[in-house]
GROMACS .gro file of C-alpha atoms in nm:
model
  511
    1GLN     CA    1   0.242   2.524   1.156
    2ILE     CA    2   0.391   2.307   1.431
    3SER     CA    3   0.710   2.462   1.569
    4GLY     CA    4   0.971   2.408   1.838
    5LEU     CA    5   1.224   2.133   1.905
    6LEU     CA    6   1.167   1.767   1.840
    7PRO     CA    7   1.165   1.603   2.186
    8THR     CA    8   1.456   1.372   2.261
    9SER     CA    9   1.206   1.127   2.414
   10ILE     CA   10   1.095   1.036   2.061
   11GLN     CA   11   1.377   0.783   2.068
   12LYS     CA   12   1.171   0.576   2.313
   13LEU     CA   13   0.901   0.509   2.054
   14TRP     CA   14   1.055   0.172   1.980
   15SER     CA   15   0.788   0.059   1.735
   16LEU     CA   16   0.786   0.381   1.530
   17GLU     CA   17   0.845   0.308   1.161
   18GLU     CA   18   0.739   0.632   0.992
   19LEU     CA   19   0.798   0.991   1.106
   20ASP     CA   20   0.621   1.234   0.872
   21LEU     CA   21   0.646   1.595   0.988
   22ASP     CA   22   0.721   1.783   0.667
   23TYR     CA   23   0.600   2.137   0.590
   24ASN     CA   24   0.617   2.261   0.950
   25ASP     CA   25   0.853   2.488   1.143
   26PHE     CA   26   1.054   2.255   1.366
   27ARG     CA   27   1.382   2.402   1.488
   28GLY     CA   28   1.711   2.282   1.621
   29PRO     CA   29   1.901   1.962   1.553
   30LEU     CA   30   1.757   1.622   1.480
   31PRO     CA   31   1.746   1.414   1.800
   32GLN     CA   32   1.842   1.049   1.814
   33LEU     CA   33   1.560   0.857   1.646
   34PRO     CA   34   1.417   0.508   1.707
   35SER     CA   35   1.631   0.231   1.563
   36GLY     CA   36   1.343   0.069   1.374
   37LEU     CA   37   1.255   0.382   1.172
   38LYS     CA   38   1.192   0.316   0.803
   39ALA     CA   39   1.075   0.656   0.678
   40LEU     CA   40   1.194   1.003   0.783
   41ASP     CA   41   0.997   1.279   0.611
   42MET     CA   42   1.105   1.619   0.750
   43ASN     CA   43   1.145   1.823   0.431
   44ASP     CA   44   1.047   2.191   0.421
   45ASN     CA   45   1.119   2.268   0.785
   46PRO     CA   46   1.342   2.568   0.704
   47ASN     CA   47   1.491   2.601   1.055
   48LEU     CA   48   1.570   2.235   1.112
   49THR     CA   49   1.944   2.191   1.172
   50GLY     CA   50   2.185   1.912   1.253
   51SER     CA   51   2.376   1.659   1.047
   52LEU     CA   52   2.316   1.325   0.884
   53ASP     CA   53   2.558   1.144   1.114
   54SER     CA   54   2.285   1.051   1.361
   55LEU     CA   55   2.102   0.858   1.088
   56THR     CA   56   2.382   0.617   1.001
   57SER     CA   57   2.281   0.375   1.277
   58LEU     CA   58   1.920   0.351   1.152
   59THR     CA   59   1.979   0.049   0.933
   60HIS     CA   60   1.614   0.000   0.834
   61LEU     CA   61   1.574   0.342   0.669
   62ALA     CA   62   1.420   0.322   0.322
   63PHE     CA   63   1.305   0.683   0.279
   64ILE     CA   64   1.481   1.006   0.384
   65ALA     CA   65   1.339   1.345   0.278
   66LEU     CA   66   1.526   1.641   0.428
   67HIS     CA   67   1.524   1.891   0.142
   68GLY     CA   68   1.433   2.248   0.231
   69THR     CA   69   1.608   2.239   0.571
   70LYS     CA   70   1.933   2.368   0.726
   71ILE     CA   71   2.085   2.023   0.763
   72SER     CA   72   2.460   2.074   0.725
   73GLY     CA   73   2.791   1.891   0.717
   74THR     CA   74   2.868   1.617   0.468
   75ILE     CA   75   2.691   1.306   0.346
   76PRO     CA   76   2.849   1.027   0.553
   77GLU     CA   77   3.030   0.743   0.382
   78ALA     CA   78   2.841   0.516   0.623
   79PHE     CA   79   2.520   0.587   0.428
   80SER     CA   80   2.635   0.320   0.185
   81SER     CA   81   2.561   0.063   0.458
   82LEU     CA   82   2.191   0.160   0.460
   83SER     CA   83   2.109  -0.134   0.239
   84ASP     CA   84   1.732  -0.069   0.234
   85LEU     CA   85   1.761   0.297   0.131
   86GLU     CA   86   1.547   0.378  -0.174
   87VAL     CA   87   1.491   0.755  -0.155
   88LEU     CA   88   1.722   1.033  -0.036
   89THR     CA   89   1.635   1.400  -0.098
   90VAL     CA   90   1.884   1.652   0.042
   91HIS     CA   91   1.873   1.941  -0.206
   92SER     CA   92   1.816   2.297  -0.079
   93THR     CA   93   2.016   2.228   0.238
   94LYS     CA   94   2.358   2.331   0.369
   95LEU     CA   95   2.521   1.996   0.296
   96ARG     CA   96   2.849   2.017   0.109
   97GLY     CA   97   3.145   1.808   0.005
   98GLN     CA   98   3.187   1.492  -0.197
   99MET     CA   99   2.899   1.252  -0.250
  100PRO     CA  100   3.026   0.908  -0.142
  101SER     CA  101   3.081   0.699  -0.454
  102SER     CA  102   2.964   0.394  -0.261
  103LEU     CA  103   2.617   0.552  -0.234
  104CYS     CA  104   2.573   0.568  -0.612
  105ALA     CA  105   2.699   0.211  -0.625
  106ASN     CA  106   2.373   0.116  -0.448
  107HIS     CA  107   2.162   0.277  -0.723
  108PHE     CA  108   1.907   0.051  -0.890
  109ASP     CA  109   2.092   0.096  -1.223
  110ASN     CA  110   2.378  -0.088  -1.056
  111GLY     CA  111   2.159  -0.359  -0.909
  112GLY     CA  112   2.088  -0.185  -0.577
  113LYS     CA  113   1.773  -0.046  -0.419
  114LEU     CA  114   1.840   0.328  -0.431
  115GLU     CA  115   1.578   0.468  -0.667
  116TYR     CA  116   1.601   0.845  -0.629
  117ILE     CA  117   1.857   1.084  -0.484
  118SER     CA  118   1.859   1.462  -0.511
  119ALA     CA  119   2.127   1.711  -0.404
  120ASP     CA  120   2.264   2.060  -0.473
  121CYS     CA  121   2.507   1.938  -0.734
  122ASN     CA  122   2.436   2.177  -1.021
  123PRO     CA  123   2.744   2.404  -1.061
  124PRO     CA  124   2.840   2.582  -0.847
  125GLY     CA  125   2.677   2.328  -0.617
  126ARG     CA  126   2.798   2.246  -0.269
  127VAL     CA  127   2.780   1.870  -0.333
  128LYS     CA  128   3.030   1.724  -0.577
  129GLY     CA  129   3.061   1.402  -0.769
  130CYS     CA  130   2.712   1.254  -0.785
  131PRO     CA  131   2.645   1.091  -1.123
  132CYS     CA  132   2.330   0.923  -0.994
  133CYS     CA  133   2.172   1.241  -0.849
  134GLN     CA  134   1.886   1.456  -0.963
  135CYS     CA  135   2.084   1.780  -0.940
  136TYR     CA  136   1.934   2.113  -0.837
  137PRO     CA  137   2.077   2.464  -0.822
  138ARG     CA  138   2.210   2.565  -0.480
  139ILE     CA  139   1.924   2.726  -0.288
  140ASP     CA  140   1.937   2.802   0.082
  141ALA     CA  141   1.636   2.695   0.282
  142THR     CA  142   1.608   3.048   0.418
  143GLU     CA  143   1.593   3.215   0.077
  144PRO     CA  144   1.246   3.286  -0.061
  145LEU     CA  145   1.186   3.120  -0.397
  146SER     CA  146   1.034   3.333  -0.668
  147ASN     CA  147   1.036   3.030  -0.898
  148PRO     CA  148   1.048   2.720  -0.679
  149VAL     CA  149   1.230   2.424  -0.820
  150PRO     CA  150   0.969   2.153  -0.885
  151VAL     CA  151   1.038   1.838  -0.691
  152PRO     CA  152   0.846   1.515  -0.653
  153ASP     CA  153   0.585   1.525  -0.380
  154PHE     CA  154   0.707   1.252  -0.149
  155ARG     CA  155   0.439   1.317   0.113
  156GLN     CA  156   0.264   0.987   0.064
  157PRO     CA  157   0.128   0.741   0.318
  158ASP     CA  158   0.369   0.463   0.233
  159LEU     CA  159   0.724   0.351   0.175
  160PRO     CA  160   0.872   0.236  -0.152
  161THR     CA  161   0.820  -0.136  -0.194
  162ARG     CA  162   1.128  -0.350  -0.162
  163ARG     CA  163   1.178  -0.548  -0.477
  164PRO     CA  164   1.449  -0.794  -0.588
  165ARG     CA  165   1.528  -0.578  -0.896
  166PRO     CA  166   1.227  -0.377  -1.009
  167PRO     CA  167   1.191  -0.041  -1.177
  168PRO     CA  168   1.166   0.252  -0.932
  169ARG     CA  169   0.869   0.228  -0.703
  170MET     CA  170   0.784   0.552  -0.529
  171LYS     CA  171   0.463   0.422  -0.396
  172PRO     CA  172   0.223   0.561  -0.149
  173ARG     CA  173   0.260   0.291   0.113
  174ALA     CA  174   0.242   0.275   0.483
  175PRO     CA  175   0.469   0.020   0.509
  176PRO     CA  176   0.246  -0.191   0.515
  177THR     CA  177   0.295  -0.211   0.884
  178LEU     CA  178   0.134  -0.547   0.914
  179LYS     CA  179   0.143  -0.556   1.291
  180PRO     CA  180  -0.200  -0.557   1.452
  181ARG     CA  181  -0.332  -0.206   1.504
  182PRO     CA  182  -0.522  -0.093   1.811
  183ALA     CA  183  -0.892  -0.096   1.754
  184PRO     CA  184  -1.206  -0.005   1.940
  185THR     CA  185  -1.268  -0.272   2.200
  186ARG     CA  186  -1.563  -0.491   2.128
  187PRO     CA  187  -1.598  -0.755   2.400
  188PRO     CA  188  -1.768  -1.086   2.328
  189SER     CA  189  -2.139  -1.096   2.386
  190PRO     CA  190  -2.228  -1.254   2.718
  191ASP     CA  191  -2.418  -1.539   2.548
  192LEU     CA  192  -2.114  -1.768   2.517
  193ARG     CA  193  -2.254  -2.068   2.700
  194GLU     CA  194  -2.269  -2.397   2.521
  195GLY     CA  195  -2.611  -2.548   2.498
  196PRO     CA  196  -2.833  -2.774   2.290
  197PRO     CA  197  -3.021  -2.635   1.988
  198GLY     CA  198  -3.310  -2.420   2.100
  199THR     CA  199  -3.129  -2.282   2.405
  200VAL     CA  200  -3.242  -1.926   2.483
  201TYR     CA  201  -2.954  -1.700   2.582
  202SER     CA  202  -2.972  -1.410   2.821
  203GLY     CA  203  -2.727  -1.200   2.615
  204PRO     CA  204  -2.812  -0.910   2.386
  205CYS     CA  205  -2.929  -1.139   2.102
  206ASP     CA  206  -3.211  -1.285   2.311
  207LEU     CA  207  -3.249  -1.551   2.042
  208ASP     CA  208  -3.227  -1.927   2.034
  209ASP     CA  209  -2.964  -2.084   1.808
  210ASP     CA  210  -3.195  -2.147   1.516
  211LYS     CA  211  -3.331  -1.793   1.505
  212ARG     CA  212  -2.985  -1.639   1.546
  213THR     CA  213  -2.855  -1.855   1.259
  214LEU     CA  214  -3.151  -1.765   1.037
  215ARG     CA  215  -3.134  -1.391   1.097
  216ILE     CA  216  -2.757  -1.369   1.048
  217THR     CA  217  -2.789  -1.569   0.726
  218GLN     CA  218  -3.072  -1.348   0.601
  219LYS     CA  219  -2.878  -1.031   0.678
  220ILE     CA  220  -2.568  -1.149   0.496
  221GLN     CA  221  -2.777  -1.271   0.202
  222LYS     CA  222  -2.943  -0.931   0.174
  223HIS     CA  223  -2.650  -0.698   0.232
  224VAL     CA  224  -2.359  -0.894   0.084
  225LEU     CA  225  -2.472  -1.145  -0.174
  226ASP     CA  226  -2.781  -0.980  -0.321
  227ASN     CA  227  -2.593  -0.649  -0.349
  228GLY     CA  228  -2.283  -0.801  -0.507
  229ASN     CA  229  -2.191  -0.817  -0.874
  230ASP     CA  230  -2.273  -1.102  -1.110
  231GLU     CA  231  -2.025  -1.324  -0.932
  232THR     CA  232  -2.233  -1.323  -0.611
  233ARG     CA  233  -2.580  -1.189  -0.694
  234GLY     CA  234  -2.856  -1.441  -0.646
  235ARG     CA  235  -2.634  -1.701  -0.485
  236GLU     CA  236  -2.813  -1.909  -0.223
  237LEU     CA  237  -2.609  -1.902   0.094
  238LYS     CA  238  -2.633  -2.228   0.286
  239HIS     CA  239  -2.514  -2.296   0.635
  240ARG     CA  240  -2.259  -2.563   0.540
  241LYS     CA  241  -2.475  -2.828   0.383
  242SER     CA  242  -2.192  -2.882   0.144
  243ASN     CA  243  -2.219  -3.103  -0.157
  244PRO     CA  244  -2.033  -2.988  -0.368
  245PRO     CA  245  -1.757  -2.858  -0.140
  246PRO     CA  246  -1.840  -2.538   0.047
  247SER     CA  247  -1.739  -2.201  -0.093
  248ALA     CA  248  -1.547  -1.934   0.097
  249THR     CA  249  -1.877  -1.765   0.187
  250ASP     CA  250  -2.016  -2.094   0.322
  251LEU     CA  251  -1.708  -2.148   0.535
  252ALA     CA  252  -1.715  -1.788   0.657
  253LEU     CA  253  -2.078  -1.814   0.759
  254GLU     CA  254  -2.025  -2.140   0.943
  255TRP     CA  255  -1.730  -1.994   1.129
  256LEU     CA  256  -1.920  -1.676   1.216
  257ILE     CA  257  -2.221  -1.863   1.353
  258LYS     CA  258  -2.065  -2.169   1.511
  259ASN     CA  259  -1.698  -2.113   1.585
  260ASP     CA  260  -1.643  -1.742   1.645
  261SER     CA  261  -1.622  -1.690   2.020
  262MET     CA  262  -1.716  -1.324   1.975
  263ARG     CA  263  -2.066  -1.462   1.906
  264LEU     CA  264  -2.201  -1.155   1.729
  265CYS     CA  265  -2.571  -1.081   1.711
  266PRO     CA  266  -2.762  -1.009   1.388
  267SER     CA  267  -2.780  -0.641   1.487
  268ASP     CA  268  -2.406  -0.601   1.552
  269GLN     CA  269  -2.272  -0.313   1.344
  270ASN     CA  270  -1.955  -0.507   1.258
  271LEU     CA  271  -2.128  -0.829   1.156
  272ILE     CA  272  -2.093  -0.771   0.781
  273GLN     CA  273  -1.733  -0.654   0.812
  274ARG     CA  274  -1.633  -0.959   1.017
  275PHE     CA  275  -1.807  -1.190   0.770
  276VAL     CA  276  -1.632  -1.026   0.472
  277ALA     CA  277  -1.297  -1.056   0.649
  278ALA     CA  278  -1.360  -1.427   0.712
  279THR     CA  279  -1.461  -1.469   0.348
  280PHE     CA  280  -1.133  -1.308   0.242
  281TYR     CA  281  -0.946  -1.546   0.472
  282PHE     CA  282  -1.102  -1.860   0.327
  283SER     CA  283  -1.093  -1.731  -0.032
  284THR     CA  284  -0.716  -1.666  -0.017
  285GLY     CA  285  -0.614  -1.987   0.161
  286GLY     CA  286  -0.569  -1.835   0.505
  287ASP     CA  287  -0.477  -2.164   0.668
  288ASP     CA  288  -0.169  -2.174   0.441
  289TRP     CA  289  -0.056  -1.813   0.488
  290ASN     CA  290   0.306  -1.764   0.585
  291GLU     CA  291   0.201  -1.576   0.895
  292CYS     CA  292  -0.102  -1.508   1.111
  293GLY     CA  293  -0.343  -1.774   0.992
  294ARG     CA  294  -0.568  -1.912   1.262
  295ASN     CA  295  -0.325  -2.197   1.330
  296ASP     CA  296  -0.016  -1.974   1.351
  297SER     CA  297   0.225  -2.130   1.602
  298GLY     CA  298   0.422  -1.809   1.663
  299LYS     CA  299   0.689  -1.895   1.405
  300LYS     CA  300   0.700  -1.826   1.033
  301ARG     CA  301   0.610  -2.124   0.818
  302ASN     CA  302   0.966  -2.129   0.683
  303ASN     CA  303   1.097  -2.129   1.044
  304GLU     CA  304   1.296  -1.813   0.980
  305GLY     CA  305   1.231  -1.609   1.291
  306ALA     CA  306   0.921  -1.523   1.488
  307SER     CA  307   0.585  -1.462   1.327
  308LYS     CA  308   0.435  -1.114   1.344
  309CYS     CA  309   0.153  -1.280   1.535
  310GLU     CA  310   0.371  -1.403   1.815
  311ASP     CA  311   0.196  -1.158   2.046
  312GLY     CA  312  -0.150  -1.183   1.895
  313GLY     CA  313  -0.329  -1.076   1.578
  314LYS     CA  314  -0.409  -1.416   1.429
  315TRP     CA  315  -0.700  -1.414   1.188
  316LEU     CA  316  -1.027  -1.564   1.311
  317SER     CA  317  -0.908  -1.524   1.670
  318PRO     CA  318  -1.166  -1.405   1.928
  319ILE     CA  319  -1.059  -1.040   1.923
  320PRO     CA  320  -1.195  -0.747   1.721
  321GLU     CA  321  -1.108  -0.797   1.355
  322CYS     CA  322  -0.933  -0.458   1.351
  323SER     CA  323  -0.655  -0.622   1.554
  324TRP     CA  324  -0.596  -0.899   1.302
  325PHE     CA  325  -0.266  -0.896   1.113
  326GLY     CA  326  -0.255  -0.659   0.815
  327ILE     CA  327  -0.575  -0.475   0.903
  328GLY     CA  328  -0.598  -0.102   0.966
  329CYS     CA  329  -0.914   0.063   1.096
  330ASP     CA  330  -1.044   0.412   1.155
  331ARG     CA  331  -1.153   0.529   1.499
  332GLY     CA  332  -1.499   0.391   1.443
  333GLY     CA  333  -1.367   0.040   1.388
  334SER     CA  334  -1.423   0.027   1.011
  335PHE     CA  335  -1.159  -0.120   0.779
  336ILE     CA  336  -0.943   0.129   0.591
  337GLN     CA  337  -0.654  -0.103   0.504
  338ILE     CA  338  -0.585  -0.465   0.413
  339SER     CA  339  -0.213  -0.516   0.353
  340MET     CA  340  -0.078  -0.863   0.283
  341GLU     CA  341   0.260  -0.853   0.111
  342ASN     CA  342   0.440  -1.181   0.043
  343ASN     CA  343   0.211  -1.381   0.272
  344ASN     CA  344   0.142  -1.674   0.035
  345LEU     CA  345  -0.212  -1.568  -0.057
  346ILE     CA  346  -0.353  -1.843  -0.282
  347GLY     CA  347  -0.693  -1.830  -0.448
  348LYS     CA  348  -0.915  -1.547  -0.563
  349ILE     CA  349  -1.001  -1.197  -0.451
  350PRO     CA  350  -1.360  -1.221  -0.320
  351PRO     CA  351  -1.614  -0.977  -0.468
  352ALA     CA  352  -1.752  -0.931  -0.115
  353LEU     CA  353  -1.467  -0.687  -0.044
  354SER     CA  354  -1.686  -0.421  -0.207
  355GLN     CA  355  -1.886  -0.417   0.118
  356LEU     CA  356  -1.587  -0.260   0.296
  357THR     CA  357  -1.698   0.085   0.184
  358THR     CA  358  -1.439   0.274   0.392
  359LEU     CA  359  -1.142   0.084   0.249
  360GLU     CA  360  -0.853   0.305   0.135
  361VAL     CA  361  -0.572   0.053   0.084
  362LEU     CA  362  -0.592  -0.293  -0.073
  363ALA     CA  363  -0.238  -0.429  -0.098
  364LEU     CA  364  -0.211  -0.801  -0.180
  365GLU     CA  365   0.119  -0.806  -0.367
  366LYS     CA  366   0.363  -1.093  -0.406
  367GLY     CA  367   0.116  -1.376  -0.373
  368ARG     CA  368  -0.032  -1.649  -0.591
  369LEU     CA  369  -0.373  -1.497  -0.648
  370THR     CA  370  -0.549  -1.609  -0.966
  371GLY     CA  371  -0.867  -1.529  -1.157
  372CYS     CA  372  -1.031  -1.197  -1.224
  373ILE     CA  373  -1.003  -0.876  -1.028
  374PRO     CA  374  -1.369  -0.838  -0.922
  375GLU     CA  375  -1.570  -0.570  -1.098
  376SER     CA  376  -1.701  -0.473  -0.755
  377ILE     CA  377  -1.359  -0.328  -0.666
  378GLY     CA  378  -1.465  -0.033  -0.879
  379GLU     CA  379  -1.731   0.051  -0.619
  380LEU     CA  380  -1.477   0.126  -0.344
  381ILE     CA  381  -1.492   0.500  -0.402
  382GLY     CA  382  -1.263   0.577  -0.106
  383LEU     CA  383  -0.982   0.356  -0.236
  384LYS     CA  384  -0.646   0.533  -0.261
  385ARG     CA  385  -0.412   0.243  -0.327
  386LEU     CA  386  -0.475  -0.071  -0.530
  387ASP     CA  387  -0.160  -0.282  -0.512
  388LEU     CA  388  -0.190  -0.629  -0.667
  389ASP     CA  389   0.142  -0.672  -0.844
  390PHE     CA  390   0.345  -0.994  -0.864
  391ASN     CA  391   0.046  -1.232  -0.869
  392ASN     CA  392  -0.116  -1.451  -1.138
  393LEU     CA  393  -0.431  -1.247  -1.192
  394GLY     CA  394  -0.619  -1.234  -1.521
  395GLY     CA  395  -0.703  -1.484  -1.793
  396GLN     CA  396  -0.916  -1.522  -2.104
  397GLU     CA  397  -1.243  -1.477  -1.916
  398CYS     CA  398  -1.130  -1.168  -1.729
  399GLY     CA  399  -1.155  -0.804  -1.819
  400PHE     CA  400  -1.021  -0.521  -1.608
  401PRO     CA  401  -1.266  -0.357  -1.366
  402ASP     CA  402  -1.397  -0.010  -1.440
  403LEU     CA  403  -1.212   0.217  -1.198
  404SER     CA  404  -1.358   0.543  -1.322
  405LYS     CA  405  -1.548   0.595  -0.994
  406LEU     CA  406  -1.231   0.573  -0.783
  407VAL     CA  407  -1.180   0.949  -0.774
  408ASN     CA  408  -0.941   0.925  -0.477
  409LEU     CA  409  -0.710   0.665  -0.632
  410GLU     CA  410  -0.342   0.759  -0.602
  411GLN     CA  411  -0.170   0.432  -0.683
  412LEU     CA  412  -0.254   0.165  -0.939
  413ASP     CA  413   0.003  -0.110  -0.912
  414VAL     CA  414  -0.077  -0.424  -1.112
  415ASN     CA  415   0.254  -0.501  -1.284
  416ASP     CA  416   0.385  -0.855  -1.324
  417ASN     CA  417   0.050  -1.024  -1.374
  418SER     CA  418   0.135  -1.178  -1.708
  419GLU     CA  419  -0.224  -1.269  -1.809
  420LEU     CA  420  -0.390  -0.949  -1.689
  421SER     CA  421  -0.557  -0.753  -1.968
  422GLY     CA  422  -0.699  -0.402  -1.960
  423ASP     CA  423  -0.635  -0.051  -2.085
  424LEU     CA  424  -0.579   0.295  -1.945
  425ARG     CA  425  -0.897   0.456  -2.075
  426ASN     CA  426  -1.110   0.411  -1.765
  427ILE     CA  427  -0.855   0.587  -1.544
  428ARG     CA  428  -0.790   0.884  -1.774
  429LYS     CA  429  -1.015   1.114  -1.572
  430LEU     CA  430  -0.871   1.032  -1.229
  431THR     CA  431  -0.703   1.350  -1.108
  432LYS     CA  432  -0.518   1.223  -0.799
  433LEU     CA  433  -0.308   0.949  -0.958
  434LEU     CA  434   0.058   0.955  -0.853
  435PHE     CA  435   0.171   0.610  -0.955
  436ILE     CA  436   0.070   0.381  -1.243
  437SER     CA  437   0.259   0.057  -1.286
  438CYS     CA  438   0.120  -0.194  -1.537
  439HIS     CA  439   0.437  -0.330  -1.700
  440ASN     CA  440   0.468  -0.703  -1.768
  441THR     CA  441   0.094  -0.744  -1.832
  442LYS     CA  442  -0.134  -0.777  -2.135
  443PHE     CA  443  -0.260  -0.418  -2.111
  444SER     CA  444  -0.339  -0.294  -2.460
  445GLY     CA  445  -0.475   0.004  -2.651
  446THR     CA  446  -0.308   0.343  -2.648
  447ILE     CA  447  -0.216   0.600  -2.385
  448PRO     CA  448  -0.513   0.836  -2.371
  449ASN     CA  449  -0.428   1.202  -2.406
  450GLY     CA  450  -0.664   1.277  -2.117
  451LEU     CA  451  -0.439   1.087  -1.878
  452GLY     CA  452  -0.171   1.355  -1.912
  453ILE     CA  453  -0.423   1.639  -1.901
  454ASN     CA  454  -0.610   1.522  -1.590
  455SER     CA  455  -0.340   1.342  -1.389
  456SER     CA  456  -0.120   1.645  -1.329
  457LYS     CA  457   0.026   1.494  -1.009
  458LEU     CA  458   0.159   1.183  -1.182
  459GLN     CA  459   0.511   1.084  -1.073
  460VAL     CA  460   0.563   0.731  -1.209
  461LEU     CA  461   0.429   0.559  -1.522
  462THR     CA  462   0.564   0.221  -1.635
  463ILE     CA  463   0.406   0.052  -1.940
  464GLN     CA  464   0.690  -0.158  -2.083
  465ASN     CA  465   0.642  -0.518  -2.194
  466THR     CA  466   0.269  -0.473  -2.259
  467GLU     CA  467   0.057  -0.462  -2.573
  468ILE     CA  468   0.006  -0.086  -2.548
  469GLN     CA  469   0.079   0.079  -2.883
  470GLY     CA  470   0.116   0.422  -3.037
  471ASP     CA  471   0.308   0.727  -2.923
  472VAL     CA  472   0.346   0.865  -2.574
  473PRO     CA  473   0.129   1.181  -2.587
  474GLU     CA  474   0.289   1.521  -2.545
  475SER     CA  475   0.048   1.580  -2.255
  476ILE     CA  476   0.236   1.306  -2.064
  477CYS     CA  477   0.577   1.456  -2.154
  478ASN     CA  478   0.457   1.791  -2.021
  479LEU     CA  479   0.430   1.633  -1.675
  480ARG     CA  480   0.809   1.582  -1.653
  481ILE     CA  481   1.000   1.754  -1.371
  482ASP     CA  482   1.209   1.955  -1.616
  483LYS     CA  483   0.886   2.104  -1.753
  484GLY     CA  484   0.747   2.200  -1.413
  485GLY     CA  485   0.557   1.880  -1.341
  486ARG     CA  486   0.624   1.589  -1.105
  487LEU     CA  487   0.679   1.295  -1.342
  488TYR     CA  488   1.031   1.167  -1.282
  489HIS     CA  489   1.008   0.804  -1.399
  490LEU     CA  490   0.852   0.710  -1.733
  491VAL     CA  491   0.932   0.374  -1.892
  492ALA     CA  492   0.788   0.241  -2.219
  493ASP     CA  493   0.874  -0.011  -2.488
  494CYS     CA  494   1.156   0.111  -2.708
  495ASP     CA  495   0.948   0.077  -3.025
  496MET     CA  496   0.710   0.347  -2.900
  497GLU     CA  497   0.775   0.707  -2.996
  498CYS     CA  498   0.865   0.881  -2.671
  499SER     CA  499   1.070   1.198  -2.654
  500CYS     CA  500   1.062   1.221  -2.276
  501CYS     CA  501   1.098   0.866  -2.143
  502THR     CA  502   1.359   0.816  -1.874
  503GLU     CA  503   1.417   0.459  -1.988
  504CYS     CA  504   1.300   0.218  -2.255
  505LYS     CA  505   1.281  -0.160  -2.254
  506GLY     CA  506   1.312  -0.386  -2.556
  507LYS     CA  507   1.416  -0.283  -2.905
  508LYS     CA  508   1.676  -0.020  -2.978
  509SER     CA  509   1.533   0.329  -2.964
  510SER     CA  510   1.632   0.684  -3.048
  511PHE     CA  511   1.555   0.829  -2.703
   0.00000   0.00000   0.00000
């Protein structure tokens, strides 16, 4: 219900990457927007006017949703220079004229990044010549709709992932903005003085070194290891008396007790969270990350430009962990996001992540992670996005975790893990799923009919190059846009019977 003009001062928000103000009542023309903007989501503001010309200089734009507005004029030829553009929705507007042919040349079918474009190009549409468009009848934003045209719900917390040449990826992502996010300030405890073992500190711990070490170890043993799954339960945590070599949990504990200048006390409410974060760091080879490891020099490891941690945010640095690179927190200082795309993560996903009970986004794509996806991931009931694609997860000893408790899950993205096995049965009752991508894996079984019945919001399903067999159920086909649903991208192997697939991969098919 927000109304009025967008302030021109919005241009001064230099770091703004996503502007999501859809389904309001903003009026007047679009002002000049920040040059770093990646997502503009202003659809369904029926009194919003202006043209697209002001957007041509925003070269980082990947997502533009302006349908259901009074945006007018033509679609600029200069839009073809927006090389990162993946989504453009401009139907139900006052735009008219010829769609630039160079824009369709950037479509993913032609090797580009543009995944989805919609316009009023159904005859007698205002927009002409758009072979790559999803065409809609001409509808003015001011006209009431007795039968609204179904369109994909693009109001998602993230941008489409940039891929070298993937299938469409309308993912709920927020970018990941991997810059450190502001977090509640938690200053170091005053007991930072060096001293011999047995020194009694005057800080809030009021413990000597030995007692502080013992109580922290006992708390982590009780709350993290003894409450973990079979991979951690019953493990004896030792304070780095390492023979054989220390595990990630051993290294994390030693760092937390000895080397962390924050010097937390056993009673600190963020003790477990900070320990789990350190465990994640050591388990995924943090010292070898491309950016923001503890030894980050301010430059990327490949020497191509400045690191995102040039101004702070290095992991294991003496600042609140909410300010570490790739971490997002709520107002209470609890983790809600870990986003690490293409950061050279090597190793395994630690089961201890299940202790981050407020986590909503786990995005570790484009790494070299191996081993099993921990069963304990299925305990993160607040998780909305699980994004682990383009890794080396799976293997003969690994099953796929039971995700049936993840009732808030919107995105399951595990494609391109060639040894990852699993099936779709344990997600068939999840009602909020928007995006399922499991192509190029060893997923098997059949597509459960319940997936189409329960996941009515589904927009993307890709299952090609897997071991999934059988027919695509009619309940899935009924989710297609042309049948009143939201499913606009459905890809399967060509030897599967599918009357509604948008594309098939593999053998010659009749659809």
